[in-house]
Amino acid sequence: MPVELDAGWASMQMGIDKLIRILEGDPDVDQFNADEYMRQYTVIYDMCTQKPPHDYSEELYGRYRQSFETYIRTRVIRQFSDMRDEYLLRELHKRWDNHKIMVRWLSRFFNYLDRYYVGRHSLDSLKVVGDLTFKELVYTTLKDDARQAVLLLLYREREGESVDRALLKNILDLFITMGMDSMECYEQDFEFDMLKATTEYYRVRAAVWINEDSCPEYMVKAEECLRLEEERVANYLDPSSKVKLLQCVETELLANHKGPLLDKEHSGCRALLRDDKVDDLSRMYRLFHRIPSGLEPVSEIFRQHVESEGMKRVKDATQGLEERRLKVSGKPGRDGSSSHEQKYVRSVIELHDKYMQFVTTCFSNSPLFHRALKEAFESFCNKTVAGCSSAELFANFSDSLLRKSSSEKLSDNDIEATLDKVVKLLAYISDKDLFAEFYRKKLARRLLFEKSNNDEHEQSILSRLKQQCGAQFTSKMEGMVTDLQLAREKETEFEEWTSGCGKKLGIDMSVQVLTTGFWPTYKAIDLALPEEMELCVQVFKSFYETTTKHRKLTWMYTLGNCTVRGSFDKQTLDIVLNTLQAAVLLAFNQAEMLSYNEVKERLNLQDDDVMRSLHSLSCGKYKILLKDPEGRLINKNDVFRLNVQFQDKMRRIKVPLPPVDERRKVVEDVDKDRRGAIDAAVVRTMKSRKTLQHQQLVLEVNQQLQRMFKPDIKQIKRRIDDLIAREYLERDKINRNVYNYLA
């Protein structure tokens, strides 16, 4: 016999009533046992599997929904009539938990209906039907009150009170579930108002804090607020709210008060940089990194601060150098500026170390702050210090580190580290070619006069310069080092040749044969050598002609050194002299007294060389010659004689020449090289492009050359005009602003 609908449903209603009593907490009702469960399941199974017209699947699907509606209307809704705030949330949570239990049990009872009838007719599953019923009858009615209750708890927690986070999590899960696989209910019914309340809360707080707190205090509070909001997301808010929630907090606490916060007079960004507040600067970076364009003003303040610190050092060094020069003016042979130069470069290195540390630690190696540091150093490193460019000062500083007589008493590791820092600073110098020329001059003197402290240090800095500036930058310097090694081999060959030929020189002589192209340009003098020296020169020429053909020797006497033994009335001592000084002094072996003009004619020297040599021997610290009339200046009418009474407490003395300012010569050489480099860049560009507008040509030439120096636009224009005159280029006949390449 088929099971009739009313009879079958009466049996089911008994099970539903028992389930409701269990949910309501009736202590007299036991849980379902296996027999009861199977009885309920079997009733539904029978009613769904009977042949029409006794298949009651459709009616059961409707009565399933009605059972939920009846329960909610009679038992659930009325429970919320007098509830508010947290009490309402707790009851809502309880009723939602009961509802889920009811759905789970009824879904088991009606499992056959859910599996076959619902699937075949594409209807909502029984779980969805139950949830939709709860949404329509409970959620829609209570969602506004529930939202206000959640926002109140959220406010209380922000004010420091302890709240039931588990409850909040459960309620917000309800909002999400009511979206039926979408976030619509959560976003529209809760999140929108939550973000609005958050914005208002922090707007009020920020207005108070910005007036009452210092910048570090404000940032501590802001960072803590952000941390707590992230914690709330982790504990009960949906992860999708994180970005939007934090954006509200960041906007109100940071973006809207960015300017006043950074510019606070005694505690803003400038004050933190001035006082080296590393922790606060790190916090500032972490906070302003979170907001759009938040770091740009911080990096700009950082750039201005570093530039200001650098300009202070430029000003102090300039003042110190000028004062020192005034004090030592009129005292030949003394260099009163070198200590100030070294102190300045050392201070720039320390400044770079300090703020590079800021960039790497406080500002997390941000490219924005690397660029700010670069711009700041480029600004003041290209200023002149008492007439000296930074290129010259860096070259002089490197020379002081690498010389044997260096005043910097550093270990090998410290020297290597310092040289590495100098090379890094070179990146900020626009006139790198000027540094290269000054450094090459200094390197040449160290190598030629054997003043280099350590060959490994020399190779090390050349390697770093090559890596930083390219192979062309160091090609001549590396050539000098190699050339000197070959010269030593040639010197050994000369000694072996003289021994084999039985040549007697009479004096000890060593010659360094160098390649002109690698070394700086030196002044060649056709000196009339004393007989002893001339004999040695002729012997070496004979040797050189036997080993090399088609090469011409040019003797650089200004770079030579001599040790002369002087026999005076009171003592005999060794005197270390320049070749020109030695030639002057040896001339007095043939004459007791010589006039200025006689010295000049005998040695075939120019006036400036005669004056420098005679001045060093008669007006300096060691008065080996006496002049008539006496005085500190050399005149062409002066007469000189040997000071036979000369004596000194040392057995060996070195007579220095008056210093020569090589700066002008270096600058002239560099300017000449720049003209050639600009010409080459223009021709190279036009050869590949054939036709080009003026502005584009200038731009491309500038880009090619800026690695070595920053060419002046007017200078490029002059070189273009010169190339036109030399018929490398021509102006276009139609458009005079366009150039054509002439093959």
XYZ file of C-alpha atoms in Angstrom, residues 93-485:
393
model
C 24.711 33.608 16.925
C 22.797 31.030 18.974
C 19.848 30.999 16.546
C 22.163 30.749 13.558
C 23.952 27.767 15.133
C 20.532 26.113 15.818
C 19.479 26.799 12.266
C 22.603 25.114 10.888
C 21.921 22.069 13.080
C 18.316 21.935 11.890
C 19.414 22.179 8.272
C 21.931 19.410 8.793
C 19.382 16.977 10.367
C 16.557 17.702 7.967
C 18.945 17.395 5.041
C 19.739 13.907 6.306
C 16.054 13.015 6.651
C 15.294 14.405 3.184
C 18.553 13.151 1.671
C 16.861 11.084 -1.067
C 14.764 14.063 -2.112
C 17.909 16.236 -2.231
C 19.888 13.739 -4.263
C 17.344 12.907 -6.962
C 14.371 15.225 -7.187
C 16.323 18.465 -6.606
C 19.099 17.403 -8.969
C 16.750 16.374 -11.792
C 14.724 19.584 -11.605
C 17.685 21.986 -11.104
C 16.225 23.366 -7.893
C 18.030 24.927 -4.947
C 19.553 22.346 -2.648
C 17.831 21.749 0.686
C 20.694 23.500 2.499
C 20.299 26.564 0.286
C 16.525 26.536 0.826
C 17.080 26.529 4.575
C 19.650 29.330 4.447
C 17.469 31.436 2.147
C 14.571 31.061 4.563
C 16.774 32.243 7.437
C 17.998 35.148 5.313
C 14.506 36.279 4.355
C 12.953 35.972 7.783
C 15.819 36.654 10.226
C 18.794 38.267 8.507
C 16.805 40.834 6.539
C 15.000 41.899 9.720
C 18.039 42.086 12.010
C 20.948 43.026 9.723
C 20.830 46.757 10.549
C 20.723 46.180 14.307
C 23.421 43.536 14.037
C 25.658 45.858 12.034
C 25.304 48.658 14.586
C 26.058 46.241 17.388
C 29.226 45.006 15.631
C 30.373 48.587 14.932
C 29.821 49.464 18.589
C 32.015 46.563 19.698
C 34.600 47.592 17.117
C 34.615 51.149 18.503
C 34.939 49.893 22.065
C 37.880 47.699 21.098
C 39.603 50.654 19.388
C 39.126 52.592 22.602
C 41.028 49.911 24.485
C 38.217 47.719 25.840
C 38.268 43.937 25.648
C 35.574 42.438 23.397
C 34.474 38.944 22.414
C 36.340 38.483 19.155
C 34.974 34.977 18.641
C 31.434 36.390 18.702
C 32.372 39.044 16.148
C 33.963 36.402 13.945
C 30.799 34.261 14.032
C 28.478 37.162 13.249
C 30.617 38.325 10.330
C 30.721 34.766 9.017
C 26.924 34.946 9.026
C 27.058 38.108 6.865
C 29.334 36.268 4.443
C 27.129 33.124 4.363
C 24.029 35.183 3.636
C 25.703 36.281 0.407
C 25.145 32.769 -0.937
C 28.637 32.273 -2.407
C 29.178 36.002 -2.969
C 30.458 38.849 -0.782
C 27.493 41.071 -1.588
C 25.824 40.953 1.837
C 29.112 41.356 3.714
C 30.202 44.291 1.594
C 26.885 46.140 1.328
C 25.334 45.362 4.700
C 28.480 45.632 6.848
C 31.755 46.593 5.189
C 30.587 49.875 3.665
C 29.427 51.263 7.025
C 32.431 49.765 8.817
C 34.837 51.625 6.500
C 32.849 54.803 6.901
C 32.961 54.504 10.707
C 36.689 53.734 10.572
C 37.361 56.829 8.475
C 35.450 59.045 10.886
C 37.095 57.496 13.951
C 40.624 58.092 12.723
C 39.810 61.520 11.322
C 38.905 62.642 14.833
C 41.917 60.959 16.411
C 44.359 62.365 13.861
C 43.068 65.917 14.350
C 43.888 65.666 18.058
C 47.224 63.860 17.742
C 48.652 66.158 15.053
C 48.307 69.121 17.405
C 49.320 67.471 20.646
C 52.078 64.998 19.708
C 55.558 65.269 18.272
C 56.255 63.604 14.935
C 57.836 60.472 16.517
C 54.964 60.136 19.023
C 52.402 60.524 16.242
C 54.137 57.895 14.105
C 54.270 55.423 17.002
C 50.514 55.797 17.457
C 49.858 55.518 13.726
C 51.970 52.384 13.418
C 50.232 50.823 16.410
C 46.800 51.628 14.942
C 47.742 49.972 11.664
C 49.067 46.939 13.507
C 45.838 46.588 15.490
C 43.700 46.929 12.371
C 45.690 44.157 10.706
C 45.161 42.110 13.843
C 41.393 42.660 13.596
C 41.411 41.435 10.028
C 43.312 38.344 11.116
C 40.918 37.683 14.008
C 37.416 38.381 12.739
C 37.165 40.575 9.643
C 37.225 38.973 6.221
C 40.653 39.110 4.484
C 39.077 40.970 1.577
C 38.578 43.955 3.896
C 42.268 44.292 4.736
C 43.385 46.527 1.879
C 40.330 48.783 2.087
C 40.460 49.061 5.880
C 44.163 49.883 5.994
C 43.733 52.367 3.177
C 41.153 54.258 5.260
C 43.503 54.360 8.246
C 46.521 55.344 6.115
C 44.566 58.116 4.422
C 43.312 59.671 7.635
C 46.458 59.244 9.743
C 49.156 59.756 7.111
C 48.074 61.039 3.708
C 45.824 63.823 5.032
C 48.475 65.061 7.487
C 51.624 64.324 5.473
C 52.822 67.905 5.124
C 52.286 69.149 8.709
C 53.721 65.910 10.124
C 56.934 65.974 8.065
C 57.423 69.703 8.598
C 56.953 69.810 12.373
C 59.485 72.383 13.551
C 61.333 70.530 16.287
C 60.439 66.919 15.534
C 59.725 66.602 11.809
C 61.779 64.827 9.176
C 64.509 67.484 9.113
C 64.921 67.321 12.885
C 65.097 63.509 12.790
C 67.820 63.644 10.142
C 69.687 66.337 12.044
C 69.598 64.335 15.279
C 70.304 60.956 13.608
C 67.069 59.391 14.892
C 67.526 56.111 13.047
C 64.574 54.255 14.582
C 62.174 57.120 13.936
C 63.380 57.493 10.347
C 62.898 53.767 9.782
C 59.355 54.052 11.149
C 58.722 57.081 8.925
C 59.809 55.084 5.872
C 57.615 52.114 6.813
C 54.589 54.359 7.275
C 54.921 56.659 4.278
C 55.834 53.745 2.042
C 52.215 52.629 2.501
C 50.584 55.683 0.902
C 50.719 56.792 -2.751
C 53.560 59.277 -3.350
C 54.231 59.216 0.373
C 58.000 58.841 0.098
C 58.619 61.625 -2.436
C 58.510 64.468 0.136
C 60.590 62.398 2.584
C 63.240 61.745 -0.061
C 63.243 65.420 -1.044
C 63.826 66.492 2.563
C 66.560 63.858 2.783
C 68.191 65.225 -0.384
C 68.049 68.801 0.892
C 69.503 67.774 4.244
C 72.417 65.822 2.744
C 73.119 68.633 0.283
C 73.088 71.151 3.139
C 75.515 69.015 5.156
C 77.774 68.726 2.126
C 77.710 72.467 1.439
C 78.704 73.111 5.063
C 81.791 70.995 4.507
C 82.556 72.813 1.253
C 82.231 76.154 3.024
C 84.348 75.080 6.014
C 87.044 73.618 3.778
C 87.109 76.712 1.564
C 87.453 78.974 4.589
C 90.169 76.779 6.124
C 92.161 76.595 2.883
C 91.995 80.348 2.292
C 93.043 81.148 5.864
C 95.903 78.654 5.657
C 97.112 80.066 2.364
C 97.176 83.558 3.840
C 99.230 82.338 6.793
C 101.847 80.554 4.682
C 101.998 83.090 1.831
C 105.561 84.159 1.256
C 106.931 80.913 2.726
C 108.192 78.929 -0.285
C 108.280 75.186 -0.218
C 105.468 74.821 2.269
C 102.115 73.400 1.358
C 99.652 74.695 3.872
C 96.572 73.390 2.117
C 97.150 69.627 1.849
C 95.935 68.840 5.386
C 92.746 70.832 4.815
C 92.191 69.098 1.467
C 92.595 65.676 3.043
C 90.345 66.646 5.923
C 87.665 67.795 3.472
C 87.772 64.615 1.366
C 87.797 62.501 4.512
C 84.712 64.383 5.775
C 82.929 63.776 2.440
C 83.721 60.053 2.687
C 82.381 59.947 6.248
C 79.275 61.867 5.171
C 78.654 59.380 2.359
C 79.186 56.409 4.668
C 76.740 57.869 7.168
C 73.903 58.597 4.774
C 74.448 55.479 2.673
C 73.890 53.623 5.943
C 70.656 55.599 6.349
C 69.577 54.565 2.841
C 70.329 50.874 3.389
C 68.898 50.551 6.903
C 66.319 53.278 7.506
C 65.065 53.467 3.921
C 65.385 49.782 2.945
C 67.676 50.421 -0.040
C 64.881 52.285 -1.788
C 65.886 53.429 -5.323
C 64.127 56.721 -4.564
C 66.516 57.464 -1.690
C 69.534 56.207 -3.621
C 68.624 58.771 -6.274
C 68.164 61.499 -3.660
C 71.589 60.713 -2.177
C 73.141 60.749 -5.641
C 71.608 64.114 -6.523
C 72.713 65.640 -3.219
C 76.323 64.497 -3.617
C 76.399 65.510 -7.276
C 75.300 68.970 -6.226
C 78.038 69.777 -3.709
C 80.780 67.447 -4.966
C 80.947 69.469 -8.173
C 81.472 72.754 -6.309
C 84.962 74.235 -6.193
C 86.763 74.394 -2.857
C 88.933 77.516 -2.704
C 89.451 77.317 -6.465
C 90.108 73.557 -6.492
C 87.713 71.140 -8.141
C 86.647 68.008 -6.325
C 88.310 66.012 -9.123
C 91.673 67.497 -8.134
C 91.018 67.093 -4.409
C 90.067 63.423 -4.796
C 93.163 62.800 -6.915
C 95.375 64.509 -4.311
C 93.726 62.528 -1.516
C 94.310 59.245 -3.345
C 97.925 60.271 -3.888
C 98.372 60.976 -0.184
C 97.128 57.459 0.605
C 99.385 55.759 -1.917
C 102.645 57.636 -1.248
C 105.331 56.213 0.988
C 105.459 59.413 3.005
C 101.696 59.428 3.580
C 100.515 61.245 6.686
C 97.608 58.781 6.862
C 98.882 55.966 9.077
C 96.483 53.264 7.941
C 96.674 49.512 7.637
C 96.564 47.877 4.199
C 92.926 46.907 4.699
C 91.993 50.459 5.722
C 93.780 51.887 2.683
C 91.927 49.452 0.408
C 88.595 50.347 2.002
C 89.282 54.086 1.731
C 90.350 53.823 -1.912
C 87.172 51.894 -2.657
C 85.122 54.714 -1.124
C 86.993 57.352 -3.141
C 86.236 55.477 -6.364
C 82.558 55.240 -5.404
C 82.461 58.986 -4.756
C 83.947 59.513 -8.194
C 80.557 58.485 -9.604
C 79.197 61.836 -8.397
C 81.920 63.884 -10.116
C 80.924 65.201 -13.530
C 84.537 65.978 -14.579
C 85.869 62.434 -14.395
C 88.362 63.183 -17.165
C 89.835 65.949 -15.003
C 90.257 63.487 -12.134
C 91.903 61.037 -14.532
C 94.452 63.618 -15.659
C 95.300 64.795 -12.131
C 95.516 61.207 -10.935
C 97.719 60.242 -13.888
C 100.121 63.084 -13.055
C 100.311 61.948 -9.438
C 100.699 58.295 -10.429
C 103.534 59.177 -12.796
C 105.460 60.951 -10.030
C 104.937 58.047 -7.640
C 106.165 55.553 -10.194
C 109.080 57.573 -11.555
C 110.429 58.631 -8.180
C 109.618 55.295 -6.494
C 107.285 56.951 -4.015
C 104.521 54.360 -4.269
C 103.740 52.696 -0.964
C 102.477 49.401 -2.373
C 102.175 48.050 -5.930
C 99.114 46.018 -4.949
C 97.281 49.171 -3.865
C 98.147 50.804 -7.194
C 96.772 47.839 -9.126
C 93.727 47.658 -6.871
C 92.577 51.238 -7.420
C 93.210 50.963 -11.160
C 91.021 47.862 -11.222
C 88.262 49.703 -9.368
C 88.525 52.742 -11.648
C 88.349 50.471 -14.679
C 85.226 48.798 -13.362
C 83.614 52.139 -12.464
C 84.544 54.216 -15.517
C 85.496 51.775 -18.254
C 88.690 50.438 -19.781
C 89.424 53.616 -21.735
C 89.560 55.576 -18.476
C 92.518 53.586 -17.127
C 94.235 52.451 -20.337
C 97.056 55.012 -20.094
C 97.498 54.467 -16.354
C 97.765 50.712 -16.790
C 100.167 51.359 -19.671
C 102.377 53.420 -17.348
C 102.631 50.579 -14.829
C 103.471 48.042 -17.554
C 105.839 50.475 -19.237
C 107.812 50.952 -16.045
C 108.258 47.195 -15.658
